[in-house]
């Protein structure tokens, strides 16, 4: 059974390109962006030659070296391309380029088109997701010897591949409820929510720290004299829950300012923390309750499991299809 966490971490496995929008599999054009920021290839002066024939298409040495440079740059941070790393990566990259040629030929046969609007949307996605401007993108293109039209054609081909896979396999995949239930039962330990806790909070904020310190002294004196925390919070707190006596209800770990959470985590139930500095001011925390991680119901994780199983079924069908295409194709490696 496929491990959802592992699949989400790895993003794309060896069997196919990105399939869906949203998430790590969603933006095949980001791979093209990586090419733009890779070091300019140092092999430009080499005489080009054919390293593989795939039916009526060829793969050149320069194509292979460019893709290999990007792969090694991503794995080694631009380090040395020597020894077994280069040889092994080059062989694997060539296999991936052959796969892409087969995919392109299949997409050509069924007449899949990509509109100019889809290309422009992809470019905007690249700029937004990578936090770069149009000028920065153009500069990266120029530095790597690519025109804007060159880049758009790269995107067009990648989007065509994604559309082909979607058209070819989507209607044939059905994730049944019993599949979801089986996975949930077999992997129940993976589906737990975050731990949570409930606190009251007194927050004192303001630009004049002298005033804040005087208010803090008043708050501390009242608490030391036995005044109810909720009453003190309603009188002095600047927090959004002041009207509720500072009660924030249950919050998951990681949701609040780290200083507040740290203060709460060392308290016993009913305990009150010393003043702590936060990004919003000075805070005093009272812990009301703490809950450990609780198992999520199948309804809460239904979509997550469904998407993971869909990806698995899609990958399985794609692998079968690719094996058949390789068997039927004329592939000649000249490396």
mmCIF file of C-alpha atoms in Angstrom:
data_model
loop_
_atom_site.group_PDB
_atom_site.id
_atom_site.type_symbol
_atom_site.label_atom_id
_atom_site.label_comp_id
_atom_site.label_asym_id
_atom_site.label_seq_id
_atom_site.Cartn_x
_atom_site.Cartn_y
_atom_site.Cartn_z
ATOM 1 C CA UNK A 1 0.000 0.000 0.000
ATOM 2 C CA UNK A 2 1.263 3.450 -0.849
ATOM 3 C CA UNK A 3 2.401 5.664 2.023
ATOM 4 C CA UNK A 4 0.577 8.980 1.706
ATOM 5 C CA UNK A 5 3.189 10.925 3.627
ATOM 6 C CA UNK A 6 5.982 9.470 1.513
ATOM 7 C CA UNK A 7 4.127 10.249 -1.724
ATOM 8 C CA UNK A 8 3.451 13.830 -0.645
ATOM 9 C CA UNK A 9 7.111 14.267 0.332
ATOM 10 C CA UNK A 10 8.513 12.881 -2.895
ATOM 11 C CA UNK A 11 6.011 14.726 -5.049
ATOM 12 C CA UNK A 12 6.758 12.953 -8.369
ATOM 13 C CA UNK A 13 7.814 9.363 -8.753
ATOM 14 C CA UNK A 14 9.672 7.817 -11.650
ATOM 15 C CA UNK A 15 6.548 6.782 -13.451
ATOM 16 C CA UNK A 16 5.170 10.032 -14.758
ATOM 17 C CA UNK A 17 4.977 13.809 -14.742
ATOM 18 C CA UNK A 18 2.771 16.007 -12.615
ATOM 19 C CA UNK A 19 -0.891 15.149 -12.933
ATOM 20 C CA UNK A 20 -3.027 17.637 -11.032
ATOM 21 C CA UNK A 21 -3.152 21.275 -10.135
ATOM 22 C CA UNK A 22 -2.466 22.132 -6.480
ATOM 23 C CA UNK A 23 0.284 20.561 -4.412
ATOM 24 C CA UNK A 24 3.711 19.207 -5.356
ATOM 25 C CA UNK A 25 2.500 17.437 -8.472
ATOM 26 C CA UNK A 26 0.733 20.476 -9.811
ATOM 27 C CA UNK A 27 3.205 22.670 -11.612
ATOM 28 C CA UNK A 28 5.243 20.890 -14.308
ATOM 29 C CA UNK A 29 6.350 24.284 -15.575
ATOM 30 C CA UNK A 30 8.387 24.744 -12.409
ATOM 31 C CA UNK A 31 10.785 22.155 -13.790
ATOM 32 C CA UNK A 32 11.312 24.413 -16.776
ATOM 33 C CA UNK A 33 11.948 27.302 -14.424
ATOM 34 C CA UNK A 34 14.679 25.300 -12.721
ATOM 35 C CA UNK A 35 16.414 25.048 -16.078
ATOM 36 C CA UNK A 36 16.469 28.824 -16.327
ATOM 37 C CA UNK A 37 18.341 29.262 -13.081
ATOM 38 C CA UNK A 38 20.749 26.384 -13.632
ATOM 39 C CA UNK A 39 24.347 27.281 -14.518
ATOM 40 C CA UNK A 40 24.752 28.013 -18.229
ATOM 41 C CA UNK A 41 25.926 24.785 -19.877
ATOM 42 C CA UNK A 42 29.644 24.591 -20.411
ATOM 43 C CA UNK A 43 29.271 22.128 -23.259
ATOM 44 C CA UNK A 44 28.076 24.628 -25.885
ATOM 45 C CA UNK A 45 31.268 24.350 -27.858
ATOM 46 C CA UNK A 46 30.976 20.563 -28.217
ATOM 47 C CA UNK A 47 29.837 19.160 -31.555
ATOM 48 C CA UNK A 48 26.262 17.956 -31.121
ATOM 49 C CA UNK A 49 25.333 14.380 -31.907
ATOM 50 C CA UNK A 50 22.387 12.016 -31.610
ATOM 51 C CA UNK A 51 22.347 9.918 -28.433
ATOM 52 C CA UNK A 52 18.967 8.221 -28.891
ATOM 53 C CA UNK A 53 16.332 7.603 -31.538
ATOM 54 C CA UNK A 54 12.696 7.242 -30.442
ATOM 55 C CA UNK A 55 10.553 6.237 -33.413
ATOM 56 C CA UNK A 56 10.864 9.262 -35.736
ATOM 57 C CA UNK A 57 12.351 11.604 -33.085
ATOM 58 C CA UNK A 58 15.901 12.056 -31.862
ATOM 59 C CA UNK A 59 17.527 13.130 -28.599
ATOM 60 C CA UNK A 60 20.759 15.072 -28.955
ATOM 61 C CA UNK A 61 23.797 15.163 -26.731
ATOM 62 C CA UNK A 62 23.166 18.833 -25.923
ATOM 63 C CA UNK A 63 19.613 18.044 -24.786
ATOM 64 C CA UNK A 64 20.912 15.271 -22.557
ATOM 65 C CA UNK A 65 23.710 17.382 -21.085
ATOM 66 C CA UNK A 66 21.381 20.305 -20.364
ATOM 67 C CA UNK A 67 18.918 18.061 -18.532
ATOM 68 C CA UNK A 68 21.751 16.298 -16.686
ATOM 69 C CA UNK A 69 23.249 19.619 -15.575
ATOM 70 C CA UNK A 70 19.911 20.668 -14.093
ATOM 71 C CA UNK A 71 19.506 17.326 -12.315
ATOM 72 C CA UNK A 72 22.978 17.367 -10.802
ATOM 73 C CA UNK A 73 22.705 21.028 -9.884
ATOM 74 C CA UNK A 74 19.538 20.296 -7.939
ATOM 75 C CA UNK A 75 21.034 17.281 -6.158
ATOM 76 C CA UNK A 76 24.463 18.739 -5.389
ATOM 77 C CA UNK A 77 23.782 22.455 -5.143
ATOM 78 C CA UNK A 78 25.833 23.166 -8.265
ATOM 79 C CA UNK A 79 28.729 20.977 -7.126
ATOM 80 C CA UNK A 80 31.077 18.812 -9.148
ATOM 81 C CA UNK A 81 29.701 16.723 -11.994
ATOM 82 C CA UNK A 82 32.266 13.955 -11.823
ATOM 83 C CA UNK A 83 32.510 10.189 -11.518
ATOM 84 C CA UNK A 84 29.578 7.908 -10.871
ATOM 85 C CA UNK A 85 27.182 10.765 -10.139
ATOM 86 C CA UNK A 86 27.505 12.046 -13.690
ATOM 87 C CA UNK A 87 27.388 8.629 -15.359
ATOM 88 C CA UNK A 88 24.447 7.350 -13.327
ATOM 89 C CA UNK A 89 22.453 10.548 -13.564
ATOM 90 C CA UNK A 90 23.055 10.880 -17.302
ATOM 91 C CA UNK A 91 21.718 7.361 -17.875
ATOM 92 C CA UNK A 92 18.629 8.018 -15.759
ATOM 93 C CA UNK A 93 17.983 11.399 -17.392
ATOM 94 C CA UNK A 94 18.242 9.840 -20.854
ATOM 95 C CA UNK A 95 15.597 7.322 -19.838
ATOM 96 C CA UNK A 96 13.356 10.200 -18.737
ATOM 97 C CA UNK A 97 13.916 12.056 -22.019
ATOM 98 C CA UNK A 98 12.932 8.918 -23.951
ATOM 99 C CA UNK A 99 9.780 8.756 -21.850
ATOM 100 C CA UNK A 100 8.990 12.379 -22.687
ATOM 101 C CA UNK A 101 9.453 11.722 -26.401
ATOM 102 C CA UNK A 102 7.003 8.818 -26.224
ATOM 103 C CA UNK A 103 4.566 11.035 -24.349
ATOM 104 C CA UNK A 104 4.897 13.822 -26.922
ATOM 105 C CA UNK A 105 4.309 11.448 -29.800
ATOM 106 C CA UNK A 106 1.205 10.052 -28.120
ATOM 107 C CA UNK A 107 -0.133 13.554 -27.456
ATOM 108 C CA UNK A 108 0.514 14.511 -31.089
ATOM 109 C CA UNK A 109 -1.437 11.501 -32.305
ATOM 110 C CA UNK A 110 -4.600 12.469 -30.415
ATOM 111 C CA UNK A 111 -4.280 16.143 -31.319
ATOM 112 C CA UNK A 112 -4.018 17.682 -27.857
ATOM 113 C CA UNK A 113 -3.642 21.451 -28.059
ATOM 114 C CA UNK A 114 -2.595 24.089 -25.511
ATOM 115 C CA UNK A 115 -3.984 27.606 -25.890
ATOM 116 C CA UNK A 116 -1.946 30.789 -25.563
ATOM 117 C CA UNK A 117 -4.090 31.691 -22.553
ATOM 118 C CA UNK A 118 -3.018 28.485 -20.779
ATOM 119 C CA UNK A 119 0.619 29.361 -21.451
ATOM 120 C CA UNK A 120 0.245 32.875 -20.064
ATOM 121 C CA UNK A 121 -1.508 31.507 -16.987
ATOM 122 C CA UNK A 122 1.377 29.070 -16.490
ATOM 123 C CA UNK A 123 3.898 31.913 -16.708
ATOM 124 C CA UNK A 124 1.946 33.866 -14.095
ATOM 125 C CA UNK A 125 1.909 30.789 -11.848
ATOM 126 C CA UNK A 126 5.685 30.506 -12.165
ATOM 127 C CA UNK A 127 6.203 34.151 -11.231
ATOM 128 C CA UNK A 128 3.797 33.989 -8.302
ATOM 129 C CA UNK A 129 4.980 30.675 -6.870
ATOM 130 C CA UNK A 130 8.650 31.656 -7.145
ATOM 131 C CA UNK A 131 8.111 35.288 -6.084
ATOM 132 C CA UNK A 132 9.802 36.767 -9.136
ATOM 133 C CA UNK A 133 8.794 39.648 -11.377
ATOM 134 C CA UNK A 134 8.374 39.583 -15.118
ATOM 135 C CA UNK A 135 11.668 41.442 -15.500
ATOM 136 C CA UNK A 136 13.468 38.872 -13.320
ATOM 137 C CA UNK A 137 12.053 36.058 -15.421
ATOM 138 C CA UNK A 138 13.170 37.757 -18.639
ATOM 139 C CA UNK A 139 16.646 38.295 -17.192
ATOM 140 C CA UNK A 140 16.925 34.613 -16.284
ATOM 141 C CA UNK A 141 15.879 33.674 -19.810
ATOM 142 C CA UNK A 142 18.439 35.982 -21.366
ATOM 143 C CA UNK A 143 21.255 34.756 -19.114
ATOM 144 C CA UNK A 144 20.590 31.193 -20.261
ATOM 145 C CA UNK A 145 20.259 32.003 -23.941
ATOM 146 C CA UNK A 146 16.508 31.468 -24.138
ATOM 147 C CA UNK A 147 13.939 33.760 -25.678
ATOM 148 C CA UNK A 148 10.517 34.228 -24.148
ATOM 149 C CA UNK A 149 9.046 32.246 -27.044
ATOM 150 C CA UNK A 150 11.502 29.403 -26.359
ATOM 151 C CA UNK A 151 10.355 29.279 -22.769
ATOM 152 C CA UNK A 152 6.675 29.341 -23.687
ATOM 153 C CA UNK A 153 7.204 26.384 -26.003
ATOM 154 C CA UNK A 154 8.778 24.451 -23.128
ATOM 155 C CA UNK A 155 5.721 25.175 -21.024
ATOM 156 C CA UNK A 156 3.400 24.275 -23.874
ATOM 157 C CA UNK A 157 4.946 20.816 -24.207
ATOM 158 C CA UNK A 158 4.822 20.118 -20.488
ATOM 159 C CA UNK A 159 1.175 21.170 -20.225
ATOM 160 C CA UNK A 160 0.326 19.040 -23.257
ATOM 161 C CA UNK A 161 1.785 16.018 -21.477
ATOM 162 C CA UNK A 162 -0.305 16.666 -18.371
ATOM 163 C CA UNK A 163 -3.460 17.086 -20.474
ATOM 164 C CA UNK A 164 -2.720 13.868 -22.335
ATOM 165 C CA UNK A 165 -2.388 11.863 -19.125
ATOM 166 C CA UNK A 166 -5.586 13.379 -17.766
ATOM 167 C CA UNK A 167 -7.517 12.599 -20.942
ATOM 168 C CA UNK A 168 -6.027 9.129 -21.351
ATOM 169 C CA UNK A 169 -6.531 7.828 -17.822
ATOM 170 C CA UNK A 170 -8.869 10.012 -15.747
ATOM 171 C CA UNK A 171 -12.166 8.534 -16.889
ATOM 172 C CA UNK A 172 -10.855 5.006 -16.256
ATOM 173 C CA UNK A 173 -9.993 5.569 -12.601
ATOM 174 C CA UNK A 174 -12.538 5.100 -9.856
ATOM 175 C CA UNK A 175 -11.716 5.241 -6.169
ATOM 176 C CA UNK A 176 -14.348 3.218 -4.343
ATOM 177 C CA UNK A 177 -15.488 3.820 -0.794
ATOM 178 C CA UNK A 178 -14.289 0.364 0.196
ATOM 179 C CA UNK A 179 -10.793 1.287 -1.036
ATOM 180 C CA UNK A 180 -10.825 4.309 1.256
ATOM 181 C CA UNK A 181 -12.106 2.305 4.217
ATOM 182 C CA UNK A 182 -9.483 -0.405 3.707
ATOM 183 C CA UNK A 183 -6.669 2.119 3.593
ATOM 184 C CA UNK A 184 -7.976 3.920 6.677
ATOM 185 C CA UNK A 185 -8.151 0.691 8.684
ATOM 186 C CA UNK A 186 -4.676 -0.447 7.625
ATOM 187 C CA UNK A 187 -3.075 2.947 8.260
ATOM 188 C CA UNK A 188 -5.117 4.319 11.139
ATOM 189 C CA UNK A 189 -1.987 5.291 13.100
ATOM 190 C CA UNK A 190 -1.156 7.875 10.438
ATOM 191 C CA UNK A 191 -4.347 9.862 10.904
ATOM 192 C CA UNK A 192 -4.095 11.905 14.048
ATOM 193 C CA UNK A 193 -4.842 15.574 14.522
ATOM 194 C CA UNK A 194 -2.572 18.017 16.300
ATOM 195 C CA UNK A 195 -2.503 18.175 20.080
ATOM 196 C CA UNK A 196 -4.432 21.122 21.503
ATOM 197 C CA UNK A 197 -4.782 23.175 24.625
ATOM 198 C CA UNK A 198 -7.140 25.779 26.079
ATOM 199 C CA UNK A 199 -5.877 28.967 27.683
ATOM 200 C CA UNK A 200 -6.914 32.320 29.016
ATOM 201 C CA UNK A 201 -4.724 35.192 27.906
ATOM 202 C CA UNK A 202 -4.024 38.654 29.212
ATOM 203 C CA UNK A 203 -2.269 40.697 26.546
ATOM 204 C CA UNK A 204 -0.920 44.172 27.259
ATOM 205 C CA UNK A 205 0.163 46.144 24.179
ATOM 206 C CA UNK A 206 1.071 49.686 23.287
ATOM 207 C CA UNK A 207 3.891 51.850 21.985
ATOM 208 C CA UNK A 208 4.682 53.422 25.362
ATOM 209 C CA UNK A 209 6.450 50.699 27.317
ATOM 210 C CA UNK A 210 6.313 52.747 30.472
ATOM 211 C CA UNK A 211 2.519 52.624 30.405
ATOM 212 C CA UNK A 212 2.588 48.919 29.543
ATOM 213 C CA UNK A 213 4.873 48.210 32.520
ATOM 214 C CA UNK A 214 2.622 50.093 34.925
ATOM 215 C CA UNK A 215 -0.437 48.213 33.684
ATOM 216 C CA UNK A 216 1.472 44.951 33.998
ATOM 217 C CA UNK A 217 2.320 45.733 37.614
ATOM 218 C CA UNK A 218 -1.366 46.341 38.355
ATOM 219 C CA UNK A 219 -2.356 43.063 36.686
ATOM 220 C CA UNK A 220 0.256 41.104 38.648
ATOM 221 C CA UNK A 221 -0.793 42.639 41.947
ATOM 222 C CA UNK A 222 -4.446 41.737 41.386
ATOM 223 C CA UNK A 223 -3.590 38.158 40.407
ATOM 224 C CA UNK A 224 -1.294 37.795 43.447
ATOM 225 C CA UNK A 225 -4.135 39.050 45.653
ATOM 226 C CA UNK A 226 -6.338 36.200 44.429
ATOM 227 C CA UNK A 227 -8.436 38.015 41.841
ATOM 228 C CA UNK A 228 -9.992 35.728 39.228
ATOM 229 C CA UNK A 229 -7.880 35.570 36.061
ATOM 230 C CA UNK A 230 -10.972 35.965 33.876
ATOM 231 C CA UNK A 231 -12.001 39.187 35.647
ATOM 232 C CA UNK A 232 -8.501 40.666 35.389
ATOM 233 C CA UNK A 233 -8.406 39.753 31.701
ATOM 234 C CA UNK A 234 -11.762 41.402 31.011
ATOM 235 C CA UNK A 235 -10.581 44.586 32.759
ATOM 236 C CA UNK A 236 -7.048 44.967 31.415
ATOM 237 C CA UNK A 237 -6.364 42.714 28.421
ATOM 238 C CA UNK A 238 -5.993 44.178 24.942
ATOM 239 C CA UNK A 239 -6.529 40.749 23.388
ATOM 240 C CA UNK A 240 -9.477 39.904 21.150
ATOM 241 C CA UNK A 241 -10.962 37.561 23.783
ATOM 242 C CA UNK A 242 -10.961 40.104 26.624
ATOM 243 C CA UNK A 243 -14.770 40.149 26.720
ATOM 244 C CA UNK A 244 -14.707 36.377 27.286
ATOM 245 C CA UNK A 245 -12.312 36.690 30.185
ATOM 246 C CA UNK A 246 -9.351 36.032 27.884
ATOM 247 C CA UNK A 247 -10.594 32.530 27.020
ATOM 248 C CA UNK A 248 -9.249 31.592 23.582
ATOM 249 C CA UNK A 249 -10.920 28.185 23.540
ATOM 250 C CA UNK A 250 -9.003 25.171 22.257
ATOM 251 C CA UNK A 251 -6.149 25.912 19.874
ATOM 252 C CA UNK A 252 -3.859 23.479 18.101
ATOM 253 C CA UNK A 253 -0.160 23.466 18.812
ATOM 254 C CA UNK A 254 1.657 25.768 16.441
ATOM 255 C CA UNK A 255 -1.228 28.194 15.980
ATOM 256 C CA UNK A 256 -0.265 30.860 18.532
ATOM 257 C CA UNK A 257 2.823 32.967 19.079
ATOM 258 C CA UNK A 258 5.667 30.642 20.081
ATOM 259 C CA UNK A 259 6.333 32.521 23.332
ATOM 260 C CA UNK A 260 2.714 32.101 24.430
ATOM 261 C CA UNK A 261 2.677 28.423 23.535
ATOM 262 C CA UNK A 262 5.966 27.776 25.317
ATOM 263 C CA UNK A 263 4.622 29.480 28.427
ATOM 264 C CA UNK A 264 1.443 27.392 28.342
ATOM 265 C CA UNK A 265 3.216 24.072 27.780
ATOM 266 C CA UNK A 266 5.121 24.168 31.088
ATOM 267 C CA UNK A 267 2.051 24.935 33.197
ATOM 268 C CA UNK A 268 -0.114 22.583 35.194
ATOM 269 C CA UNK A 269 -3.854 22.892 34.642
ATOM 270 C CA UNK A 270 -4.998 26.107 36.314
ATOM 271 C CA UNK A 271 -1.430 27.454 36.493
ATOM 272 C CA UNK A 272 -0.511 31.020 35.577
ATOM 273 C CA UNK A 273 2.671 31.952 33.741
ATOM 274 C CA UNK A 274 5.020 34.831 34.482
ATOM 275 C CA UNK A 275 4.908 37.702 31.942
ATOM 276 C CA UNK A 276 6.347 36.793 28.536
ATOM 277 C CA UNK A 277 7.322 39.049 25.655
ATOM 278 C CA UNK A 278 5.492 38.356 22.383
ATOM 279 C CA UNK A 279 5.356 39.987 18.987
ATOM 280 C CA UNK A 280 2.172 41.774 20.076
ATOM 281 C CA UNK A 281 3.129 42.885 23.581
ATOM 282 C CA UNK A 282 3.449 41.399 27.052
ATOM 283 C CA UNK A 283 1.328 38.341 27.845
ATOM 284 C CA UNK A 284 0.292 36.324 30.888
ATOM 285 C CA UNK A 285 -1.177 32.873 30.284
ATOM 286 C CA UNK A 286 -3.442 30.612 32.308
ATOM 287 C CA UNK A 287 -3.702 26.978 31.186
ATOM 288 C CA UNK A 288 -7.254 25.627 31.419
ATOM 289 C CA UNK A 289 -6.891 22.229 29.715
ATOM 290 C CA UNK A 290 -4.602 20.186 27.487
ATOM 291 C CA UNK A 291 -5.521 17.451 24.994
ATOM 292 C CA UNK A 292 -3.245 14.938 23.304
ATOM 293 C CA UNK A 293 -3.449 14.033 19.656
ATOM 294 C CA UNK A 294 -6.773 12.455 18.784
ATOM 295 C CA UNK A 295 -7.513 10.059 15.939
ATOM 296 C CA UNK A 296 -9.213 11.724 12.986
ATOM 297 C CA UNK A 297 -12.407 10.136 11.714
ATOM 298 C CA UNK A 298 -12.568 8.608 8.260
ATOM 299 C CA UNK A 299 -14.808 11.487 7.210
ATOM 300 C CA UNK A 300 -12.092 13.980 8.150
ATOM 301 C CA UNK A 301 -9.424 12.257 6.057
ATOM 302 C CA UNK A 302 -11.627 10.979 3.244
ATOM 303 C CA UNK A 303 -10.372 13.521 0.675
ATOM 304 C CA UNK A 304 -6.721 13.016 1.618
ATOM 305 C CA UNK A 305 -6.986 9.240 1.226
ATOM 306 C CA UNK A 306 -9.053 9.544 -1.948
ATOM 307 C CA UNK A 307 -6.442 11.799 -3.578
ATOM 308 C CA UNK A 308 -3.581 9.498 -2.576
ATOM 309 C CA UNK A 309 -5.352 6.415 -3.935
ATOM 310 C CA UNK A 310 -6.254 8.280 -7.104
ATOM 311 C CA UNK A 311 -2.576 9.138 -7.605
ATOM 312 C CA UNK A 312 -1.603 5.516 -7.019
ATOM 313 C CA UNK A 313 -4.151 4.200 -9.503
ATOM 314 C CA UNK A 314 -3.113 6.862 -12.021
ATOM 315 C CA UNK A 315 0.563 5.942 -11.603
ATOM 316 C CA UNK A 316 -0.195 2.246 -11.991
ATOM 317 C CA UNK A 317 -2.114 2.793 -15.222
ATOM 318 C CA UNK A 318 0.528 5.170 -16.523
ATOM 319 C CA UNK A 319 3.297 2.641 -15.838
ATOM 320 C CA UNK A 320 1.425 -0.094 -17.691
ATOM 321 C CA UNK A 321 0.836 2.258 -20.625
ATOM 322 C CA UNK A 322 4.464 3.381 -20.697
ATOM 323 C CA UNK A 323 5.777 -0.188 -20.626
ATOM 324 C CA UNK A 324 3.557 -0.988 -23.604
ATOM 325 C CA UNK A 325 4.711 2.110 -25.494
ATOM 326 C CA UNK A 326 8.337 1.168 -24.904
ATOM 327 C CA UNK A 327 7.665 -2.362 -26.119
ATOM 328 C CA UNK A 328 6.040 -1.176 -29.340
ATOM 329 C CA UNK A 329 8.397 1.729 -30.056
ATOM 330 C CA UNK A 330 11.633 1.701 -32.006
ATOM 331 C CA UNK A 331 14.171 2.931 -29.441
ATOM 332 C CA UNK A 332 17.857 3.005 -30.248
ATOM 333 C CA UNK A 333 20.352 4.336 -27.686
ATOM 334 C CA UNK A 334 23.647 5.602 -29.117
ATOM 335 C CA UNK A 335 25.223 6.862 -25.888
#
